[in-house]
Structures are given as structure tokens and as C-alpha cells.
Amino acid sequence: MNGKKVLGMIFANIHEEVLGSLTDMRTMGSVPFGSRYRLIDFPLSNMVGSSITKVGVVTNANFNSLMDHVGTGKPWDLSRKNDGLYLLPPYSINSVTMWGNRIDAIFGNMNFLDHSNQEYILLADCFNVMSMDFNALFDAHEASDADVTIVGVKAKMPESLKSVLVFDKVEADGRIVDASIDPDVDEAYYSTNIILMKKYLLEQLVSAAHSKNEVSFQRNIIMECIKNKKVFAYDATDCFVGTIDSIQSYYDISMSLLERENRKKLFKPDCPIFTKERDDMPTLYGMDADVKNSFVADGCEIKGCVENCIIFKGVKVEEGAVVKNSILMQDTVVGQNARVNYIIADKDCNIKSGIELSGAASYPVCLAKDTRI
């Protein structure tokens, strides 16, 4: 199977409630990550790298920053005359209310599906940070003659996500014969919500579910498919997969990139992650600057001490300031002689001179956008 036969559909708002203030004014897909990326960059880049040429991004609320980031899709080579990137509206057919679940979202965009020439559809969310070549998934789906193939990972069970599908019994050939939703287990083989099937099958399933006023895509569609159709699991455990289900997991997954092996698994030369660039000058380091084991983006001014941190574009760390084990997003300022430890500072925060602010490795403090301390 060739990626050109596959239509991509990314849900930008799914599970955004788990990130608190980070998603108060933005979608899950537009949450900053890794000093220069947004979470939507990962599924979008994976699709483009697998030769998918048409992608629809399903929006709901607070999608202004998402629109600004993805634009026409040019950074992902999706600004084109045929196919390309489509931002799909957050309203259902014949309705002015925003969609309330995944079934409504897909049904509300049936016209987009009907007017797409691709034979298959690949569904994905934005809460997984991963790098994956979907061509192997396409080949496995075709070889198994599956109706549905779901990408899964064997790892610690997400604690805060709702409706997590767990593969309880998988045969040697990969067919799922038994599954459950939100079981009380510590570790599991669970779905990443990356799902491949034929487009006509999705249209049939969603139309039937919508006509019955069913609201759970996992319970009412996927679980029924496992009972009545051939549903296979594709194991992505060997890939870097970080499932974001809380502020704590966002912090832990972000900081894990300070380890070389994790960076090599996520940012692979043959599977690049693209993003919208903000052209900026190189970072300026002061005479007394001391930077250790940190990601520092372009356009920053570092005059103090930075250790074990992820620093986004435009951040300023003034003289005498000490910033450790923290994530500082775009244009945040840390004043002179301030001390910051285990902090997640959203965009445009200002920590004034002399302030001491500290969380803990198991409880990082999250500052909302435009916070002044």
C-alpha cells in the first residue's frame, strides 16, 4: 500500500483537558514541546514522511494558535494545488454547535471524506509524542487482510486519559480477540489512537453510530469491530512513544529528551519532524553564562545559569539568575538573581528579580501564559 492512497485525519483537541492551563487557550495540538515544536508536528510529520499528501486537521475550540502554526501546511510540503492540508471546522452538519465527541466530529466532516479520492484513512490524535514510519503499518495492514489496524504500545498505563483501549488478548499473528476500556492495571498493551481502515468502512461505521446517537468511538465502534471484524494490533513499542496524560507526564516526557538515546529514537534522520520556523538571530550568551545539559532555542539571551532545562525561542535569563530542571516557553523572562527550579512557564511569563520559585520532580509548578510573579 502506498501512502498516497491514504487520507490523514488528525484530531487537535482530543484529551486536552488533562493539561490544565496549558490548554486553556489552545488545543492539545498546539501545545509547545521540545524547545521549538508543537504536539501536532509529530503526527503531521509522520504522515507526510509516509507519503500521505492529504491531511485534515479536525478542530473544536481555541484553535487560533493552531491555525497560526499550521497555516497552509508549507513546512510539511502540504501547500499544494492538489490535496494538501485542510483545517476542518468544529461544527456538525446542519448545526451551529461545536462537536462533542469523535463520532460527531467525523460525521460533521463527511463531505471532506466524500470528496477525497484516497481509499484508506489514517486517524491520529496529538497526545502521543512519537516518530514512526507509517509505511510499515500500511504493509502490515495489507498483509494481514485486516479490516482495522490499531497502533499499540506496551508501557505504563495512562492514568488520566478517558476511554483508553487496552488489548487484553492478541493472537500470534496480531489479531485482537479481546479488549477492554480503562482497566485497573499498571502496565498494558494499549492503543495510541492511531487507526487505519478503508475510508468507506469508517463512513459506514460512523453513520450507523450517529444514527443511533452513540457517543463513544472506542466503545460503540472499535469494540464492536473487535467482535465482528478482523482488527489487528501493530506494535510500536520499539519506537519512542510518549503518551501525555497529565502535566506530570508532559514534564517527564519533555525532560527525557535531555538523554541522548531518547533524542536519537525520536529525532531520526530518516523520519524528520517538521515545524513552523520563527526566524531569529542566534542565542546570545553573556560573559557569566553557564549552561549545562539543556535545549536552548534560537533568539534567547542567557546571562545566568541554566541547567537541565528546555528553553524556547526568545527567553531571557538575566544576570545572576539560576534556572534548573525547568521548561521555559517562548519569550519568558527570568529576572536578575531569581532562582527557578522544576517550573513549567508558559509563553510570555515574567519572573521578576530576586524571586525564588520551586516545585519538585514529582510536582512541577505550571505557570499560565502571561503570568507575572
CSV table of C-alpha atoms in Angstrom, one decimal:
chain,number,residue,atom,x,y,z
A,1,MET,CA,0.0,0.0,0.0
A,2,ASN,CA,1.3,3.5,-0.9
A,3,GLY,CA,0.8,6.5,1.4
A,4,LYS,CA,-0.8,8.4,-1.5
A,5,LYS,CA,-3.8,6.1,-1.1
A,6,VAL,CA,-4.2,7.1,2.5
A,7,LEU,CA,-6.1,10.1,3.8
A,8,GLY,CA,-4.9,11.5,7.1
A,9,MET,CA,-7.2,12.9,9.8
A,10,ILE,CA,-5.7,14.4,13.0
A,11,PHE,CA,-7.9,15.4,16.0
A,12,ALA,CA,-6.3,18.5,17.5
A,13,ASN,CA,-8.5,18.8,20.7
A,14,ILE,CA,-8.7,15.2,22.0
A,15,HIS,CA,-7.7,14.8,25.7
A,16,GLU,CA,-6.8,18.5,26.1
A,17,GLU,CA,-8.5,18.6,29.5
A,18,VAL,CA,-5.5,16.7,31.1
A,19,LEU,CA,-3.1,19.6,30.6
A,20,GLY,CA,-4.8,22.3,32.7
A,21,SER,CA,-3.7,25.8,32.0
A,22,LEU,CA,-1.5,24.7,29.0
A,23,THR,CA,-4.7,24.1,27.0
A,24,ASP,CA,-7.0,26.8,28.5
A,25,MET,CA,-6.4,29.0,25.4
A,26,ARG,CA,-5.1,26.5,22.9
A,27,THR,CA,-5.7,23.0,21.5
A,28,MET,CA,-3.7,19.9,22.5
A,29,GLY,CA,-2.2,20.0,19.1
A,30,SER,CA,-0.7,23.5,19.5
A,31,VAL,CA,0.9,22.9,22.9
A,32,PRO,CA,4.7,23.8,22.7
A,33,PHE,CA,7.1,20.9,23.1
A,34,GLY,CA,10.9,20.3,22.9
A,35,SER,CA,12.0,24.0,22.6
A,36,ARG,CA,10.7,24.5,19.1
A,37,TYR,CA,7.9,22.1,18.2
A,38,ARG,CA,4.1,21.8,18.8
A,39,LEU,CA,2.5,18.5,19.5
A,40,ILE,CA,0.7,18.4,16.2
A,41,ASP,CA,4.1,18.4,14.4
A,42,PHE,CA,4.6,14.8,15.3
A,43,PRO,CA,1.6,13.1,13.8
A,44,LEU,CA,1.6,15.6,10.9
A,45,SER,CA,5.3,14.9,10.1
A,46,ASN,CA,4.9,11.2,10.5
A,47,MET,CA,2.1,11.3,7.9
A,48,VAL,CA,4.0,13.4,5.4
A,49,GLY,CA,7.1,11.3,5.9
A,50,SER,CA,5.0,8.3,4.9
A,51,SER,CA,3.9,9.9,1.6
A,52,ILE,CA,0.4,11.0,2.7
A,53,THR,CA,-0.4,14.0,0.7
A,54,LYS,CA,-3.8,15.0,2.1
A,55,VAL,CA,-4.4,15.6,5.8
A,56,GLY,CA,-7.5,17.1,7.5
A,57,VAL,CA,-7.0,18.6,10.9
A,58,VAL,CA,-10.2,18.4,13.0
A,59,THR,CA,-10.6,21.4,15.3
A,60,ASN,CA,-13.0,22.3,18.0
A,61,ALA,CA,-12.4,25.2,20.4
A,62,ASN,CA,-9.5,27.6,20.9
A,63,PHE,CA,-7.9,26.8,17.5
A,64,ASN,CA,-6.5,30.3,16.7
A,65,SER,CA,-2.9,29.3,17.7
A,66,LEU,CA,-3.3,26.1,15.8
A,67,MET,CA,-4.3,28.0,12.6
A,68,ASP,CA,-1.4,30.3,13.1
A,69,HIS,CA,1.0,27.4,13.4
A,70,VAL,CA,0.0,25.1,10.6
A,71,GLY,CA,-1.1,27.9,8.2
A,72,THR,CA,-1.2,26.5,4.7
A,73,GLY,CA,0.9,23.5,5.6
A,74,LYS,CA,4.0,24.8,3.8
A,75,PRO,CA,6.6,23.5,6.4
A,76,TRP,CA,5.2,20.0,5.8
A,77,ASP,CA,5.1,20.3,2.0
A,78,LEU,CA,1.3,20.3,2.2
A,79,SER,CA,0.7,23.7,0.5
A,80,ARG,CA,-0.2,22.4,-2.9
A,81,LYS,CA,-2.8,22.6,-5.7
A,82,ASN,CA,-4.0,19.1,-5.3
A,83,ASP,CA,-4.7,17.6,-1.9
A,84,GLY,CA,-2.7,19.3,0.9
A,85,LEU,CA,-3.7,20.5,4.4
A,86,TYR,CA,-7.3,21.2,5.4
A,87,LEU,CA,-8.4,22.7,8.7
A,88,LEU,CA,-11.8,21.2,9.3
A,89,PRO,CA,-14.5,23.3,11.0
A,90,PRO,CA,-15.7,22.5,14.5
A,91,TYR,CA,-19.3,22.3,13.6
A,92,SER,CA,-21.6,19.4,12.7
A,93,ILE,CA,-23.7,19.2,9.6
A,94,ASN,CA,-26.8,21.4,9.8
A,95,SER,CA,-25.7,22.6,13.3
A,96,VAL,CA,-24.1,25.7,14.7
A,97,THR,CA,-22.9,23.9,17.9
A,98,MET,CA,-19.4,22.5,18.3
A,99,TRP,CA,-19.0,18.8,18.1
A,100,GLY,CA,-19.0,16.9,21.4
A,101,ASN,CA,-17.2,13.6,20.6
A,102,ARG,CA,-15.2,11.9,17.9
A,103,ILE,CA,-18.2,10.4,16.2
A,104,ASP,CA,-19.8,13.8,15.8
A,105,ALA,CA,-16.5,15.3,14.6
A,106,ILE,CA,-16.2,12.7,11.8
A,107,PHE,CA,-19.8,12.8,10.9
A,108,GLY,CA,-19.7,16.6,10.7
A,109,ASN,CA,-16.9,16.3,8.2
A,110,MET,CA,-18.4,13.6,5.9
A,111,ASN,CA,-18.2,16.0,2.9
A,112,PHE,CA,-14.5,16.1,3.4
A,113,LEU,CA,-14.3,12.3,3.3
A,114,ASP,CA,-16.7,12.0,0.3
A,115,HIS,CA,-14.6,14.4,-1.8
A,116,SER,CA,-11.3,12.7,-1.0
A,117,ASN,CA,-10.1,10.2,-3.6
A,118,GLN,CA,-8.0,8.1,-1.2
A,119,GLU,CA,-9.0,4.5,-0.5
A,120,TYR,CA,-7.8,4.3,3.1
A,121,ILE,CA,-8.0,6.7,6.1
A,122,LEU,CA,-5.5,7.0,9.0
A,123,LEU,CA,-6.8,8.6,12.2
A,124,ALA,CA,-4.5,10.1,14.8
A,125,ASP,CA,-4.5,12.3,17.9
A,126,CYS,CA,-1.9,14.8,19.2
A,127,PHE,CA,-1.3,13.4,22.7
A,128,ASN,CA,1.4,11.0,21.6
A,129,VAL,CA,4.9,12.3,21.0
A,130,MET,CA,6.4,9.7,18.6
A,131,SER,CA,8.4,9.2,15.5
A,132,MET,CA,7.1,6.5,13.2
A,133,ASP,CA,7.3,5.5,9.6
A,134,PHE,CA,3.7,4.5,8.7
A,135,ASN,CA,4.7,2.7,5.6
A,136,ALA,CA,5.4,-0.4,7.8
A,137,LEU,CA,1.9,0.0,9.2
A,138,PHE,CA,0.4,0.1,5.7
A,139,ASP,CA,2.3,-3.0,4.7
A,140,ALA,CA,1.2,-4.9,7.8
A,141,HIS,CA,-2.4,-3.9,7.3
A,142,GLU,CA,-2.4,-5.1,3.8
A,143,ALA,CA,-0.5,-8.3,4.5
A,144,SER,CA,-2.9,-9.3,7.3
A,145,ASP,CA,-6.0,-8.5,5.2
A,146,ALA,CA,-7.3,-6.6,8.3
A,147,ASP,CA,-10.4,-4.5,8.4
A,148,VAL,CA,-8.9,-2.3,11.0
A,149,THR,CA,-5.3,-1.9,12.3
A,150,ILE,CA,-4.6,-0.1,15.5
A,151,VAL,CA,-1.1,1.0,16.6
A,152,GLY,CA,-0.4,0.0,20.2
A,153,VAL,CA,2.4,0.3,22.7
A,154,LYS,CA,3.3,-1.8,25.7
A,155,ALA,CA,4.0,0.6,28.5
A,156,LYS,CA,2.8,2.1,31.7
A,157,MET,CA,-1.0,2.6,31.6
A,158,PRO,CA,-2.0,6.3,31.2
A,159,GLU,CA,-3.7,7.4,34.4
A,160,SER,CA,-5.7,10.5,33.4
A,161,LEU,CA,-7.0,9.7,29.9
A,162,LYS,CA,-10.6,8.6,29.4
A,163,SER,CA,-11.6,5.6,27.2
A,164,VAL,CA,-8.2,4.1,26.8
A,165,LEU,CA,-8.5,0.9,24.7
A,166,VAL,CA,-6.4,-2.0,26.1
A,167,PHE,CA,-5.6,-5.1,24.0
A,168,ASP,CA,-6.2,-7.9,26.6
A,169,LYS,CA,-5.7,-10.8,24.2
A,170,VAL,CA,-3.7,-10.7,20.9
A,171,GLU,CA,-3.1,-13.7,18.8
A,172,ALA,CA,0.4,-14.6,17.4
A,173,ASP,CA,-0.5,-13.0,14.0
A,174,GLY,CA,-1.5,-9.8,15.8
A,175,ARG,CA,-5.3,-10.1,15.7
A,176,ILE,CA,-7.0,-8.6,18.7
A,177,VAL,CA,-9.6,-11.1,20.1
A,178,ASP,CA,-10.3,-9.4,23.4
A,179,ALA,CA,-10.1,-5.8,24.6
A,180,SER,CA,-11.3,-3.6,27.4
A,181,ILE,CA,-11.5,0.1,28.2
A,182,ASP,CA,-9.9,1.8,31.2
A,183,PRO,CA,-9.0,-1.4,33.1
A,184,ASP,CA,-7.4,-1.0,36.5
A,185,VAL,CA,-3.8,-2.1,35.6
A,186,ASP,CA,-0.4,-0.6,36.0
A,187,GLU,CA,1.0,-1.7,32.6
A,188,ALA,CA,-0.8,-2.6,29.5
A,189,TYR,CA,-0.7,-3.1,25.7
A,190,TYR,CA,-2.8,-0.1,24.9
A,191,SER,CA,-4.0,1.8,21.8
A,192,THR,CA,-2.3,5.1,20.8
A,193,ASN,CA,-5.5,6.0,18.9
A,194,ILE,CA,-3.7,5.7,15.5
A,195,ILE,CA,-6.2,3.7,13.5
A,196,LEU,CA,-6.0,2.6,9.8
A,197,MET,CA,-9.0,1.3,7.8
A,198,LYS,CA,-10.7,1.7,4.5
A,199,LYS,CA,-12.5,5.0,4.1
A,200,TYR,CA,-15.8,3.6,3.1
A,201,LEU,CA,-15.8,1.4,6.2
A,202,LEU,CA,-15.3,4.4,8.5
A,203,GLU,CA,-18.1,6.2,6.8
A,204,GLN,CA,-20.4,3.2,7.3
A,205,LEU,CA,-19.5,2.8,11.0
A,206,VAL,CA,-19.7,6.5,11.9
A,207,SER,CA,-23.0,7.0,10.0
A,208,ALA,CA,-24.6,4.0,11.8
A,209,ALA,CA,-23.3,5.1,15.2
A,210,HIS,CA,-24.5,8.7,14.7
A,211,SER,CA,-28.0,7.5,13.6
A,212,LYS,CA,-28.2,5.6,17.0
A,213,ASN,CA,-27.0,8.7,18.9
A,214,GLU,CA,-24.0,6.7,20.1
A,215,VAL,CA,-21.2,8.9,21.5
A,216,SER,CA,-18.2,6.7,22.2
A,217,PHE,CA,-15.9,5.9,19.3
A,218,GLN,CA,-14.0,3.3,21.3
A,219,ARG,CA,-17.0,1.6,22.9
A,220,ASN,CA,-19.5,1.8,20.1
A,221,ILE,CA,-17.3,1.4,17.1
A,222,ILE,CA,-13.9,-0.1,17.8
A,223,MET,CA,-15.1,-2.6,20.4
A,224,GLU,CA,-17.9,-3.8,18.1
A,225,CYS,CA,-15.4,-4.1,15.3
A,226,ILE,CA,-13.2,-6.3,17.5
A,227,LYS,CA,-16.2,-8.6,18.0
A,228,ASN,CA,-17.4,-8.7,14.4
A,229,LYS,CA,-14.5,-7.8,12.1
A,230,LYS,CA,-10.8,-8.5,11.7
A,231,VAL,CA,-9.0,-6.0,13.9
A,232,PHE,CA,-5.2,-6.2,14.2
A,233,ALA,CA,-2.7,-4.6,16.5
A,234,TYR,CA,0.5,-3.0,15.2
A,235,ASP,CA,3.2,-3.0,18.0
A,236,ALA,CA,5.1,0.4,18.1
A,237,THR,CA,6.9,-0.3,21.4
A,238,ASP,CA,10.3,-0.1,19.7
A,239,CYS,CA,9.6,3.5,18.7
A,240,PHE,CA,9.9,6.4,21.0
A,241,VAL,CA,6.3,6.9,22.3
A,242,GLY,CA,5.5,9.4,25.0
A,243,THR,CA,1.8,9.4,25.9
A,244,ILE,CA,0.9,12.8,27.5
A,245,ASP,CA,-1.9,12.3,30.0
A,246,SER,CA,-1.1,15.0,32.6
A,247,ILE,CA,1.1,18.0,33.4
A,248,GLN,CA,3.5,15.5,35.1
A,249,SER,CA,3.8,13.3,32.1
A,250,TYR,CA,4.3,16.3,29.8
A,251,TYR,CA,7.1,17.4,32.0
A,252,ASP,CA,8.7,13.9,32.3
A,253,ILE,CA,8.5,13.2,28.5
A,254,SER,CA,9.9,16.7,27.7
A,255,MET,CA,12.8,16.2,30.2
A,256,SER,CA,13.5,12.7,28.9
A,257,LEU,CA,14.8,14.3,25.7
A,258,LEU,CA,17.8,15.6,27.6
A,259,GLU,CA,19.0,11.9,27.3
A,260,ARG,CA,20.9,11.3,24.1
A,261,GLU,CA,19.4,7.8,23.4
A,262,ASN,CA,15.8,9.2,23.6
A,263,ARG,CA,16.7,12.1,21.2
A,264,LYS,CA,18.1,9.6,18.8
A,265,LYS,CA,14.9,7.5,18.9
A,266,LEU,CA,12.6,10.5,18.5
A,267,PHE,CA,14.5,12.6,16.0
A,268,LYS,CA,15.6,10.1,13.4
A,269,PRO,CA,17.3,11.3,10.1
A,270,ASP,CA,15.0,9.1,8.0
A,271,CYS,CA,11.9,10.3,9.8
A,272,PRO,CA,12.3,14.1,10.4
A,273,ILE,CA,9.9,16.2,12.4
A,274,PHE,CA,9.0,19.4,10.7
A,275,THR,CA,7.6,22.6,12.2
A,276,LYS,CA,6.9,26.2,11.5
A,277,GLU,CA,10.1,28.2,12.0
A,278,ARG,CA,10.3,31.6,13.6
A,279,ASP,CA,13.4,33.1,12.0
A,280,ASP,CA,15.5,34.6,14.8
A,281,MET,CA,19.1,35.6,15.5
A,282,PRO,CA,21.4,33.1,17.3
A,283,THR,CA,21.2,32.9,21.0
A,284,LEU,CA,23.3,35.5,22.9
A,285,TYR,CA,25.3,34.2,25.9
A,286,GLY,CA,26.6,36.6,28.4
A,287,MET,CA,30.1,36.6,29.9
A,288,ASP,CA,29.0,34.8,33.1
A,289,ALA,CA,26.5,32.5,31.4
A,290,ASP,CA,26.7,28.8,32.5
A,291,VAL,CA,24.6,26.3,30.5
A,292,LYS,CA,24.6,22.6,31.2
A,293,ASN,CA,22.7,19.7,29.6
A,294,SER,CA,19.9,21.9,28.1
A,295,PHE,CA,18.0,22.5,24.9
A,296,VAL,CA,18.3,26.2,24.1
A,297,ALA,CA,16.4,27.5,21.0
A,298,ASP,CA,17.4,30.5,18.8
A,299,GLY,CA,16.7,34.1,19.8
A,300,CYS,CA,17.4,33.8,23.5
A,301,GLU,CA,19.5,35.9,25.9
A,302,ILE,CA,21.3,33.7,28.5
A,303,LYS,CA,23.3,35.7,31.1
A,304,GLY,CA,22.8,33.5,34.1
A,305,CYS,CA,22.9,29.8,35.0
A,306,VAL,CA,20.8,27.2,33.1
A,307,GLU,CA,21.0,23.5,34.0
A,308,ASN,CA,18.8,20.6,32.8
A,309,CYS,CA,16.3,22.8,31.1
A,310,ILE,CA,14.3,23.2,27.9
A,311,ILE,CA,14.4,26.8,26.7
A,312,PHE,CA,12.2,28.0,23.9
A,313,LYS,CA,12.8,30.9,21.5
A,314,GLY,CA,13.0,34.5,22.9
A,315,VAL,CA,13.6,33.5,26.5
A,316,LYS,CA,15.7,35.9,28.6
A,317,VAL,CA,17.7,34.7,31.7
A,318,GLU,CA,19.2,37.8,33.3
A,319,GLU,CA,22.5,38.1,35.3
A,320,GLY,CA,22.7,36.1,38.5
A,321,ALA,CA,19.5,34.1,37.7
A,322,VAL,CA,19.6,30.3,38.3
A,323,VAL,CA,17.2,28.2,36.3
A,324,LYS,CA,17.3,24.4,36.8
A,325,ASN,CA,15.1,21.4,35.8
A,326,SER,CA,12.6,23.7,34.1
A,327,ILE,CA,10.7,24.3,30.9
A,328,LEU,CA,10.6,28.0,29.8
A,329,MET,CA,8.3,28.6,26.8
A,330,GLN,CA,8.6,31.4,24.2
A,331,ASP,CA,9.5,34.9,25.4
A,332,THR,CA,9.6,34.1,29.1
A,333,VAL,CA,11.8,36.4,31.2
A,334,VAL,CA,13.6,35.4,34.4
A,335,GLY,CA,14.9,38.5,36.2
A,336,GLN,CA,18.3,39.1,37.9
A,337,ASN,CA,19.2,36.9,40.8
A,338,ALA,CA,15.9,34.9,40.5
A,339,ARG,CA,16.0,31.2,41.3
A,340,VAL,CA,13.7,28.8,39.4
A,341,ASN,CA,13.6,25.1,39.9
A,342,TYR,CA,11.1,22.5,38.5
A,343,ILE,CA,8.9,25.0,36.7
A,344,ILE,CA,6.9,24.9,33.5
A,345,ALA,CA,6.4,28.5,32.4
A,346,ASP,CA,4.0,29.1,29.5
A,347,LYS,CA,4.6,31.8,26.9
A,348,ASP,CA,5.3,35.4,28.0
A,349,CYS,CA,5.7,34.7,31.7
A,350,ASN,CA,7.8,37.2,33.7
A,351,ILE,CA,9.6,36.1,36.9
A,352,LYS,CA,10.9,39.3,38.5
A,353,SER,CA,14.3,39.9,40.0
A,354,GLY,CA,15.1,38.1,43.3
A,355,ILE,CA,12.1,35.8,43.2
A,356,GLU,CA,12.6,32.2,44.3
A,357,LEU,CA,10.1,29.7,42.8
A,358,SER,CA,10.4,25.9,43.1
A,359,GLY,CA,8.4,22.8,42.5
A,360,ALA,CA,9.6,19.2,42.7
A,361,ALA,CA,10.5,16.4,40.3
A,362,SER,CA,7.2,14.8,41.2
A,363,TYR,CA,5.2,18.0,41.2
A,364,PRO,CA,6.4,20.7,38.7
A,365,VAL,CA,4.7,24.0,39.1
A,366,CYS,CA,2.9,25.2,35.9
A,367,LEU,CA,2.6,28.9,35.3
A,368,ALA,CA,-0.2,30.0,32.9
A,369,LYS,CA,0.5,32.2,29.9
A,370,ASP,CA,1.3,35.9,30.7
A,371,THR,CA,1.9,35.1,34.4
A,372,ARG,CA,3.7,37.9,36.3
A,373,ILE,CA,5.5,36.9,39.6
